[in-house]
Coordinates of C-alpha atoms (C1' of nucleotides) in Angstrom, one line a residue:
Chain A
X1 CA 85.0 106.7 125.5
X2 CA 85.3 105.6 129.3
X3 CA 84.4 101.6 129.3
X4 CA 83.3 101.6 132.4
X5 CA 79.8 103.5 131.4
X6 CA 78.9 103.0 128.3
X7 CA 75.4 102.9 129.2
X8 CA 72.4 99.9 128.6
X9 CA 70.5 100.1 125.0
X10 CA 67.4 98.6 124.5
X11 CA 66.9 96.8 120.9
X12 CA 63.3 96.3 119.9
X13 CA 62.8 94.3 117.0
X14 CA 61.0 91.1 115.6
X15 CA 63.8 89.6 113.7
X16 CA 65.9 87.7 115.8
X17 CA 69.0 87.7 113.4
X18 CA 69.2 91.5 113.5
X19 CA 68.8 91.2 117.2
X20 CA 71.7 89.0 117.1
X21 CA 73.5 91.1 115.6
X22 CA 73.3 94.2 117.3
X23 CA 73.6 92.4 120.5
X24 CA 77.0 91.1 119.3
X25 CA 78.3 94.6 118.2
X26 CA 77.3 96.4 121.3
X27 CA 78.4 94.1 123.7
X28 CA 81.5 93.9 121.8
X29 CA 82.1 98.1 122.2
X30 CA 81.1 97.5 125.8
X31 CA 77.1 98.7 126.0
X32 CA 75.2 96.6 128.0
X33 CA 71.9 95.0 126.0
X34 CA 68.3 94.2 126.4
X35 CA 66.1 93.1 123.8
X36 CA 62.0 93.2 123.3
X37 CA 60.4 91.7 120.1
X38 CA 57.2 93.9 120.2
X39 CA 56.3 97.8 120.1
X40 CA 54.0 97.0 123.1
X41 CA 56.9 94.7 125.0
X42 CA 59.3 97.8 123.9
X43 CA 57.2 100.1 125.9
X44 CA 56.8 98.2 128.8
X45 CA 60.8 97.2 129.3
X46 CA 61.5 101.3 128.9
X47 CA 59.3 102.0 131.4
X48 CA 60.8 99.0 133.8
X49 CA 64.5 98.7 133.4
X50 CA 64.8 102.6 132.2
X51 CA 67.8 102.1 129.5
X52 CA 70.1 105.1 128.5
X53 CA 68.8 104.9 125.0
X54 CA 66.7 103.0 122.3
X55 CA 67.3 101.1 118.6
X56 CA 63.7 100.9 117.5
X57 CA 62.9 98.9 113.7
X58 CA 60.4 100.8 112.0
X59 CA 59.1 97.6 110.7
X60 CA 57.3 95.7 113.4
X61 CA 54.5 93.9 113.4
X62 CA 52.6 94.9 115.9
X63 CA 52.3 98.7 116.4
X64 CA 54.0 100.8 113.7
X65 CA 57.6 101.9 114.8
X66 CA 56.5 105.3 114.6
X67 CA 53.5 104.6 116.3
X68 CA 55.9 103.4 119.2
X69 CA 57.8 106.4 119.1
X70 CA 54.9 108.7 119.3
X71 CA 53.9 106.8 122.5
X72 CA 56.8 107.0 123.8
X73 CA 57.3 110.6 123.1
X74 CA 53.9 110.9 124.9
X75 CA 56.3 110.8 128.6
X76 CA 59.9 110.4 127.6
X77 CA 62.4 112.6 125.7
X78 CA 65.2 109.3 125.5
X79 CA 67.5 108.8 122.5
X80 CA 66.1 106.7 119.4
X81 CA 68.1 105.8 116.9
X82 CA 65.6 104.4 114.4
X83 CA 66.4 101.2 111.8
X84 CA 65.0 100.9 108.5
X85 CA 65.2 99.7 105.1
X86 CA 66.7 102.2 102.0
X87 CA 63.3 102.2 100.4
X88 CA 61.2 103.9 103.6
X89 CA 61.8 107.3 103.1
X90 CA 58.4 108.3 104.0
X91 CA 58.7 106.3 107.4
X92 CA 61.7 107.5 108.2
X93 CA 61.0 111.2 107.8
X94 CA 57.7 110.3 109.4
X95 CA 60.0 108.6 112.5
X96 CA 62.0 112.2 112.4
X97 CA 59.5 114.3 112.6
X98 CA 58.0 111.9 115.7
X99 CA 60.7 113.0 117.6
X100 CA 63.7 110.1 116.7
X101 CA 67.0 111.4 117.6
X102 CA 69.1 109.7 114.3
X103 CA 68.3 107.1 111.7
X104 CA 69.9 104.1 110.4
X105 CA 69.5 102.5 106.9
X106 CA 69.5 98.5 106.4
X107 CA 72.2 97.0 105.7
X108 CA 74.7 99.1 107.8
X109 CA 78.1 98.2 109.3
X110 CA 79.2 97.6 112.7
X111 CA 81.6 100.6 112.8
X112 CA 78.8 103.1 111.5
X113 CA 76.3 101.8 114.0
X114 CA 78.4 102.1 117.0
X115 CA 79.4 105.8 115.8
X116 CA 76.0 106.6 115.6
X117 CA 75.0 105.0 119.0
X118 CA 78.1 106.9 120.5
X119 CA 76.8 110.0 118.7
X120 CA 73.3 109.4 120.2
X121 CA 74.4 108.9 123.9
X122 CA 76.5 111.9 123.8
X123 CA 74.5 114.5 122.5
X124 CA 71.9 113.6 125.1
X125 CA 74.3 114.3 127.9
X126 CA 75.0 117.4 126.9
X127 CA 73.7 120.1 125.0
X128 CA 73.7 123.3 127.2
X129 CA 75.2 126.1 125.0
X130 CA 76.4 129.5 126.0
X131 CA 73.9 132.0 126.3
X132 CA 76.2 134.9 124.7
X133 CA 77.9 133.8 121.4
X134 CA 80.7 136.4 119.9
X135 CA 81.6 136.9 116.3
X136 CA 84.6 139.7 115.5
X137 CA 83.0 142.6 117.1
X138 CA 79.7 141.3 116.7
X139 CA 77.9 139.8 120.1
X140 CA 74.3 137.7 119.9
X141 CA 73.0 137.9 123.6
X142 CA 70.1 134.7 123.3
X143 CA 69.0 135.3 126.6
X144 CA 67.9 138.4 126.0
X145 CA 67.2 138.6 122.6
X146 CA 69.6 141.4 121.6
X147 CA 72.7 141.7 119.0
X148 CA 75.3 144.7 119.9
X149 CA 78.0 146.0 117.2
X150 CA 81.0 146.8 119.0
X151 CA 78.9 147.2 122.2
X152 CA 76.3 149.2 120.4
X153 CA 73.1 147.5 120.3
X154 CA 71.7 146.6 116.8
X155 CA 68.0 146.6 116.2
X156 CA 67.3 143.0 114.6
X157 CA 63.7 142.4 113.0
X158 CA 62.0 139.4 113.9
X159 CA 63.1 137.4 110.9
X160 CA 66.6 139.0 110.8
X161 CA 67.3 138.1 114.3
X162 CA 66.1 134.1 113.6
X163 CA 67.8 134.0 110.8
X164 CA 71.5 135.4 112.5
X165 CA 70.8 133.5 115.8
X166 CA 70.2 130.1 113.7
X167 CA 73.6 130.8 111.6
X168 CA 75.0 131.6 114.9
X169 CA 73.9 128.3 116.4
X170 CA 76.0 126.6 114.0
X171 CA 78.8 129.4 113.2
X172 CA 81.2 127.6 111.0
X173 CA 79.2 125.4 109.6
X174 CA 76.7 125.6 105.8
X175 CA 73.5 125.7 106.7
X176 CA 71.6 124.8 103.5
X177 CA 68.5 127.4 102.2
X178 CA 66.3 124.3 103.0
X179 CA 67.1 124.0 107.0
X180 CA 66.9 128.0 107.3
X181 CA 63.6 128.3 105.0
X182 CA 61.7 125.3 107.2
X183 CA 63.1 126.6 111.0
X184 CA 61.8 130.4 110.3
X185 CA 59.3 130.4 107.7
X186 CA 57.5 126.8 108.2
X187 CA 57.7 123.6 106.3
X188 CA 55.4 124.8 103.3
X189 CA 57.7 128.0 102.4
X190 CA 61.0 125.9 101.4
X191 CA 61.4 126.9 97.9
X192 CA 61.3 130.6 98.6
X193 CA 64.7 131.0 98.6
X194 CA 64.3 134.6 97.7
X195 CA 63.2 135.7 101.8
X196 CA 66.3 134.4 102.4
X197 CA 67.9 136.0 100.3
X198 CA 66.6 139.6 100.7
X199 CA 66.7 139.3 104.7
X200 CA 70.1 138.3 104.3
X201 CA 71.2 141.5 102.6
X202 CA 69.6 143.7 105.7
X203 CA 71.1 141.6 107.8
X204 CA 74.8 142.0 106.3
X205 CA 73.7 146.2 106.1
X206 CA 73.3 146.1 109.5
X207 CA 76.3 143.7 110.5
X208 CA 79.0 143.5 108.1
X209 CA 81.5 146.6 108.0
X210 CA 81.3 146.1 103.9
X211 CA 78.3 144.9 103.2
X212 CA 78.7 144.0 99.6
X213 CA 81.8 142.1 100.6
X214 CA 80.3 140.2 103.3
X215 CA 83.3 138.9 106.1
X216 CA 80.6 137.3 108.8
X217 CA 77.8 136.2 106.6
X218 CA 79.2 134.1 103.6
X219 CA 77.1 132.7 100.9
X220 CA 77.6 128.9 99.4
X221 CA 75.5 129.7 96.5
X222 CA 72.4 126.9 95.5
X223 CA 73.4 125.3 98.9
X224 CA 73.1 128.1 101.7
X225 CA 74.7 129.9 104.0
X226 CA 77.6 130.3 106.5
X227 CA 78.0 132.2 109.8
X228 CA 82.3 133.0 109.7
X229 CA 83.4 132.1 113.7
Chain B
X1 CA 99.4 94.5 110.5
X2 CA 98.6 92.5 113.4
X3 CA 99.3 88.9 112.4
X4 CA 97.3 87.4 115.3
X5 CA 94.3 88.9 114.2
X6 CA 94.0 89.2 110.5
X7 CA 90.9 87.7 109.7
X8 CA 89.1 85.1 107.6
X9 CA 88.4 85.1 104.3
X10 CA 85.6 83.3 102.1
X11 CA 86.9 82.4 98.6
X12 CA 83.5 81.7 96.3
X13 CA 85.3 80.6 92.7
X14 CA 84.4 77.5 90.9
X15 CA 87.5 76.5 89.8
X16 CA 89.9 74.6 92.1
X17 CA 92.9 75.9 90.9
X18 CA 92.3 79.5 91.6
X19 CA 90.7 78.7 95.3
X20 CA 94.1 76.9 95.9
X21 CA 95.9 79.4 94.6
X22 CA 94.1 81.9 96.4
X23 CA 94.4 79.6 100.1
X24 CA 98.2 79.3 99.5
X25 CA 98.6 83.0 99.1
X26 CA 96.4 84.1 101.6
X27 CA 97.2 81.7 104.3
X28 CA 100.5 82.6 103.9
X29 CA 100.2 85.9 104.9
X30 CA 98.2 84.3 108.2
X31 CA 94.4 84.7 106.9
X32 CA 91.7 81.6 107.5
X33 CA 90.3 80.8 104.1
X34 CA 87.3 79.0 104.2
X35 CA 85.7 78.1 99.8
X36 CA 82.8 78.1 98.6
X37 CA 82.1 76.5 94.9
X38 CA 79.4 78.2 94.1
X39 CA 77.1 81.2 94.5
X40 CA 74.4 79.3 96.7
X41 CA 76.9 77.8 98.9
X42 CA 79.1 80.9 99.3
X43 CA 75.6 83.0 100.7
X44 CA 75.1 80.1 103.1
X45 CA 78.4 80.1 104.4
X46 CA 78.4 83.8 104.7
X47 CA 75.6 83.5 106.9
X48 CA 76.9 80.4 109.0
X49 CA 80.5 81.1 108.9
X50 CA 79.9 85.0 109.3
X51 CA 83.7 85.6 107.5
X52 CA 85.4 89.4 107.2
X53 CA 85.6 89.6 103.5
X54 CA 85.0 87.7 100.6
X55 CA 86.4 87.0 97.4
X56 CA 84.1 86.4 94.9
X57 CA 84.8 85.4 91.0
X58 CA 82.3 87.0 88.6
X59 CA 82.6 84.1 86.4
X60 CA 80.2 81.6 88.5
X61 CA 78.8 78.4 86.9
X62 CA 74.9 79.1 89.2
X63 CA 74.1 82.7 90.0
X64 CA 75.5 85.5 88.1
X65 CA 78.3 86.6 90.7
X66 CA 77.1 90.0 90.1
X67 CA 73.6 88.5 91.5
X68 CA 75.2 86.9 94.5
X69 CA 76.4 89.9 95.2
X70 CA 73.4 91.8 95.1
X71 CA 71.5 89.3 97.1
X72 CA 74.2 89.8 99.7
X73 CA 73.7 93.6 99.5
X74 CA 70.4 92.9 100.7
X75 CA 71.4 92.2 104.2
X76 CA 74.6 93.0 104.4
X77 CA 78.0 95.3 103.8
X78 CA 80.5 92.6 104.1
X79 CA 83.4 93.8 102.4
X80 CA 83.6 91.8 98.6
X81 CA 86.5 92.0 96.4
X82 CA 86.0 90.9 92.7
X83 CA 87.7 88.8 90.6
X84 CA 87.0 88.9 86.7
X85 CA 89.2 88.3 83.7
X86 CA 90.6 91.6 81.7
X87 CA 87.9 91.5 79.2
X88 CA 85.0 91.9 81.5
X89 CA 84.5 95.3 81.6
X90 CA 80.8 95.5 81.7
X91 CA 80.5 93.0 84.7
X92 CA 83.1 94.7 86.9
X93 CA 81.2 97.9 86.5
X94 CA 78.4 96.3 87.3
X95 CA 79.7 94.6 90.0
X96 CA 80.8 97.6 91.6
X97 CA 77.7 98.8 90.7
X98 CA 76.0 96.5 92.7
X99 CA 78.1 97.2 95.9
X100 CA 81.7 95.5 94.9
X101 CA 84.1 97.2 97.2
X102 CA 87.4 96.7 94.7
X103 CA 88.3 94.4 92.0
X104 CA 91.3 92.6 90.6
X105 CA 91.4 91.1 86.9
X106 CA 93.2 88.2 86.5
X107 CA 95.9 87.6 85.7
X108 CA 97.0 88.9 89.4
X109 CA 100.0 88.6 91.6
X110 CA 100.2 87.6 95.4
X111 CA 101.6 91.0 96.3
X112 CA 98.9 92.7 94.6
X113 CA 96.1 90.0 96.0
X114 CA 97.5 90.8 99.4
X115 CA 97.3 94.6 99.3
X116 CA 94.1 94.7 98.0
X117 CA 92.7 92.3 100.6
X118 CA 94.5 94.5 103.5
X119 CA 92.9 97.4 102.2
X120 CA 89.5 95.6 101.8
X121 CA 89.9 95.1 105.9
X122 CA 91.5 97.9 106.8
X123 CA 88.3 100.1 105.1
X124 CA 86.1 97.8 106.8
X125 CA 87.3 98.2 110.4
X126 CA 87.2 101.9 110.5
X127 CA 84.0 102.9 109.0
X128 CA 82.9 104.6 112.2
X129 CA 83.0 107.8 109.9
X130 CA 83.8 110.4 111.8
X131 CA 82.9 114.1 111.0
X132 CA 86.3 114.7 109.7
X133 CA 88.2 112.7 106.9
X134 CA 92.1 113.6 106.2
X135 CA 94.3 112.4 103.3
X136 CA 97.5 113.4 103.9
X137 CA 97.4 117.5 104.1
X138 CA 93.4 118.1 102.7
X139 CA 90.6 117.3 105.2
X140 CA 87.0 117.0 104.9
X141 CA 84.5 118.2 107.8
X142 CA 81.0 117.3 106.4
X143 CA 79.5 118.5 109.5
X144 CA 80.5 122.0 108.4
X145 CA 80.5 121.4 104.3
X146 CA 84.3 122.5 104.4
X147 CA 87.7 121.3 103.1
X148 CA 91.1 122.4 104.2
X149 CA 94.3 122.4 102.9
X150 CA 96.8 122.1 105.3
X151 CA 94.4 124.0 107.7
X152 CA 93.7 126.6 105.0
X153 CA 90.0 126.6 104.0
X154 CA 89.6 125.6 100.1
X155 CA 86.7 127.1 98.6
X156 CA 84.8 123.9 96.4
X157 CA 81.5 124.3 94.4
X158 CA 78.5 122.2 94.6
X159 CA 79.5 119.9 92.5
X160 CA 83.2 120.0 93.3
X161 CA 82.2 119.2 96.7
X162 CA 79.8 116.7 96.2
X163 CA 82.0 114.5 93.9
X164 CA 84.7 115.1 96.2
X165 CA 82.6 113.9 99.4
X166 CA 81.5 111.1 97.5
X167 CA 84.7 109.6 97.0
X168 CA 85.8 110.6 100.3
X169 CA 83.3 108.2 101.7
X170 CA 84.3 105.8 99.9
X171 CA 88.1 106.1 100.0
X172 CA 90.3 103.4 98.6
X173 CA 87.4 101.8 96.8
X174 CA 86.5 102.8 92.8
X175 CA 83.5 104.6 92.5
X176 CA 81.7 103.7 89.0
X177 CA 81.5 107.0 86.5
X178 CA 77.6 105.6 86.6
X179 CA 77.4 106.2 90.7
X180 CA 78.9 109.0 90.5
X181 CA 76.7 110.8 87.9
X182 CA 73.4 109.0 88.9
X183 CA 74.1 110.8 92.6
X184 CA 75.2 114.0 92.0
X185 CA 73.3 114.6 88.4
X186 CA 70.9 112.6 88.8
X187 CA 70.0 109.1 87.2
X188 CA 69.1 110.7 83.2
X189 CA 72.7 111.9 83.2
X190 CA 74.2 108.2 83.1
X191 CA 76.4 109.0 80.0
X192 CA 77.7 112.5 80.3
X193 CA 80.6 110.9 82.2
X194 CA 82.2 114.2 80.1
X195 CA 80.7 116.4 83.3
X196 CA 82.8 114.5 85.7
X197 CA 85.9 114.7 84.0
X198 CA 85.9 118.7 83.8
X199 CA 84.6 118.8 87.5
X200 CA 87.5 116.1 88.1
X201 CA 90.1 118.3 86.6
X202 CA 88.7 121.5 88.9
X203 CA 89.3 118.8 92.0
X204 CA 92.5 118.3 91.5
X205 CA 93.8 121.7 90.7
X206 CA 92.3 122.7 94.0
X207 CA 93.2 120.0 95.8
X208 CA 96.4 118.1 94.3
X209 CA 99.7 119.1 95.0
X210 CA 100.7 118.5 91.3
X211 CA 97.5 118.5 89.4
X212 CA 98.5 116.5 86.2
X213 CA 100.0 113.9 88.1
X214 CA 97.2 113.2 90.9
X215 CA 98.2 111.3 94.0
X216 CA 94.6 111.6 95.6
X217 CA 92.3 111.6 93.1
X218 CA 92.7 108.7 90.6
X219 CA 91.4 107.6 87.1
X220 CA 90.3 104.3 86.7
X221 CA 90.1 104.5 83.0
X222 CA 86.6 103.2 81.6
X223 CA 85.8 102.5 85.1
X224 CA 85.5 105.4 86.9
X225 CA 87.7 107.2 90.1
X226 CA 89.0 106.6 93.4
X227 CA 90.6 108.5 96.4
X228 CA 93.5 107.2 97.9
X229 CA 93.4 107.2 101.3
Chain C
dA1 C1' 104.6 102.9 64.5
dT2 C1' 99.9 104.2 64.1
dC3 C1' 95.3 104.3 65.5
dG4 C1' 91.5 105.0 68.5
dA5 C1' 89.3 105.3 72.9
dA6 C1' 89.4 107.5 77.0
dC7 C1' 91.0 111.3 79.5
dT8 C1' 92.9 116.1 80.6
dT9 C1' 92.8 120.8 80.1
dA10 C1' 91.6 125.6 78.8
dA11 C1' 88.3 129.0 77.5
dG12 C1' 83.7 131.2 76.3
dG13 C1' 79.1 131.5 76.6
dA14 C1' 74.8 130.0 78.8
dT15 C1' 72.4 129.4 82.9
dA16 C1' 71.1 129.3 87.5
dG17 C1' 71.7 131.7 91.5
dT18 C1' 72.5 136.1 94.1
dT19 C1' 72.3 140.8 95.4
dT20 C1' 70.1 145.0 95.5
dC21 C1' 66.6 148.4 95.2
dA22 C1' 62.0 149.7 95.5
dA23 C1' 57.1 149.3 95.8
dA24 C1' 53.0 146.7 97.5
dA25 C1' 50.9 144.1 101.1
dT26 C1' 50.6 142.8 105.7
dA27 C1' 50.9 143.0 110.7
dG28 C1' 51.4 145.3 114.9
dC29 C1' 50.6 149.1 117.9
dG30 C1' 48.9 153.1 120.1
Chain D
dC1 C1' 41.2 153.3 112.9
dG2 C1' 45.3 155.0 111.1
dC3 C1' 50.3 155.0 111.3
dT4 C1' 54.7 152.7 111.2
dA5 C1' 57.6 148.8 111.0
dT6 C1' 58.1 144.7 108.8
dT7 C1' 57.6 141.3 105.4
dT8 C1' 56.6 140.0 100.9
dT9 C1' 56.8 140.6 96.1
dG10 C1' 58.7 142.1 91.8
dA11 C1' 62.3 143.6 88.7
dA12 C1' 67.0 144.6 87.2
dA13 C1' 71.9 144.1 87.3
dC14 C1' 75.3 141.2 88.6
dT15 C1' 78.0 136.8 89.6
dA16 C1' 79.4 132.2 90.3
dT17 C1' 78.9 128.0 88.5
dC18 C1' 78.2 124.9 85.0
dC19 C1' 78.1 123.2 80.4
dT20 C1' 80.0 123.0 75.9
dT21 C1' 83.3 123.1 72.6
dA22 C1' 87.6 122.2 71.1
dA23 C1' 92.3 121.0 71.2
dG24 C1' 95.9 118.3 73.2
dT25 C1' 97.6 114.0 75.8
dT26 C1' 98.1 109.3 77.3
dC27 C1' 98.0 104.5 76.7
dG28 C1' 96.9 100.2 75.2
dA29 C1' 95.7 97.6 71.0
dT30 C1' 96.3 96.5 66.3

DNA sequence: ATCGAACTTAAGGATAGTTTCAAAATAGCG
DNA sequence: CGCTATTTTGAAACTATCCTTAAGTTCGAT
């Protein structure tokens, strides 16, 4: 937003014409630019010039773009927004789960790549959250693990309490089965929908005033579910 | 709107009259035109010339236009708007298939010409797609999986919402009956275009202020739908 | 005008998904 | 080690959603 810090991104990639291109459209929105052709010259320029963030191909010749990340990961916890074809998916998740902070599929526009650059730099500069999160007369306390009922405390099971404080982490929004299986139960156990599913009804017996008509915990049914804020 | 900045244009048609046509019309409404006579040159200029849109006529003596279009789509998202004679059918939807952003059968108008090339730029210049789309009184947060009716929360279904999100992203612009199914069915359900129209009808009585005569959601008949926006 | 193709709309049954209860397995703690 | 709390598993009833069928409508073409 404010022009006059927009921050300095650092583009590694081999093909010049991307390079171009990117340079072009972030020095158009204001972002100052530096450029590396290798994994290995990528490295070396973070470490020297220390840029606010990172556009890293996956498909370099040198190291592997996720190799990159993964040493970069080793020391540094600085935004990556990752570039790569349609057809990668398996790099790309691979790039995720190395610790890249978005993604970015070939060919994109200018608008969507500044939005997601933008995106990037902001969430980095902030992402405290409240420690105690109210819902009606429902209050999760995170720092202290505990969820009162109109000031009473509530005892929450292990599970029941990850599963409420995750829904609570992003009250308003679907979270799908999917996100809530992998966070809690583990990667491997995303088709058991049905732990969900039976957790969720102790939950809403031990939270919802009718728990058969559900006000705080609403279901978006074969997608997930909802935390009402 | 801005008549200092309004862009310029690549016209790739093989027949003189029509690219004169097409310069007369356009520069008089203060757009560059630069031509292009057939496929091979237009890609080259597109690369040298970098324009804002193109206008490209299926009916190309070299390359298929569909196939220039395609090869385009390999590296980039320049807006293309596609010009094919009535009968056509088949190559329009394949065109927009391929990654056509509108089209316009000939016999066309100026006026017409015009609008559609605004809206062609217009599109392109905000695709910075932010988490929340309006049209007029419904909006779409797809960080939270939720539309609103004039602020009021309408419940959709899966498929409801996924149709409706997929047109959202591409508001203004057809979206093929095949696109459609192939990404919310899946790519065996090509031809139960039958599914769509039922879920379409559920859309608009949810969403449309008079459902029967749609101002949002659109037929394209044999084609497929579009959101005004 | 009439026809046909494509579309809209309504309604019921089929299906996939959810809730709920309860019993079996597991983990955690004294 | 045994007891209790918790989680997982299984089964049944229930519900929302989706698909299917069928009738009516629109619109361009013959």
């Amino acid at each position: 937003m404010n022009p006059s810090t927009p921050g300095t991104l650092l583009v590694i990639d081999d093909e010049r014409q991307i390079r171009r291109l990117l340079r072009v459209t972030l020095e158009g929105a204001g972002y100052r630019v530096r450029e590396a052709e290798t994994g290995q010259l990528g490295l070396q320029e973070i470490a020297a010039a220390a840029p606010d963030g990172v556009i890293l191909d996956l498909g370099l010749p040198d190291l592997d773009g996720v190799d990159v990340l993964r040493r970069l990961r080793e020391w540094s916890r600085l935004p990556v927004l990752v570039l790569s074809v349609r057809e990668a998916e398996e790099v790309k998740i691979a790039a995720l789960d190395a610790g890249a902070d978005d993604y970015l599929t070939k060919p994109f526009g200018g608008g969507e790549l500044l939005a997601r650059v933008r995106a990037l730099l902001r969430r980095a500069s902030t992402d405290a959250e409240p420690a105690i999160l109210r819902f009606g007369d429902i209050e999760l306390d995170r720092a202290s693990r505990v969820v009162r009922r109109s000031g009473e405390e509530v005892h929450l099971t292990a599970k029941e309490y990850a599963l409420f404080a995750l829904l609570a982490q992003h009250r308003g929004k679907v979270v799908t089965q999917r996100q809530l299986l992998r966070d809690i139960w583990g990667a491997n156990a995303e088709d058991n929908s049905h732990y969900l599913r039976v957790h969720m009804t102790h939950l809403r017996q031990k939270l919802e005033r009718h728990p058969s008509a559900p006000e705080l915990l609403k279901t978006e049914p074969s997608i997930g579910y909802r935390l009402i804020g």
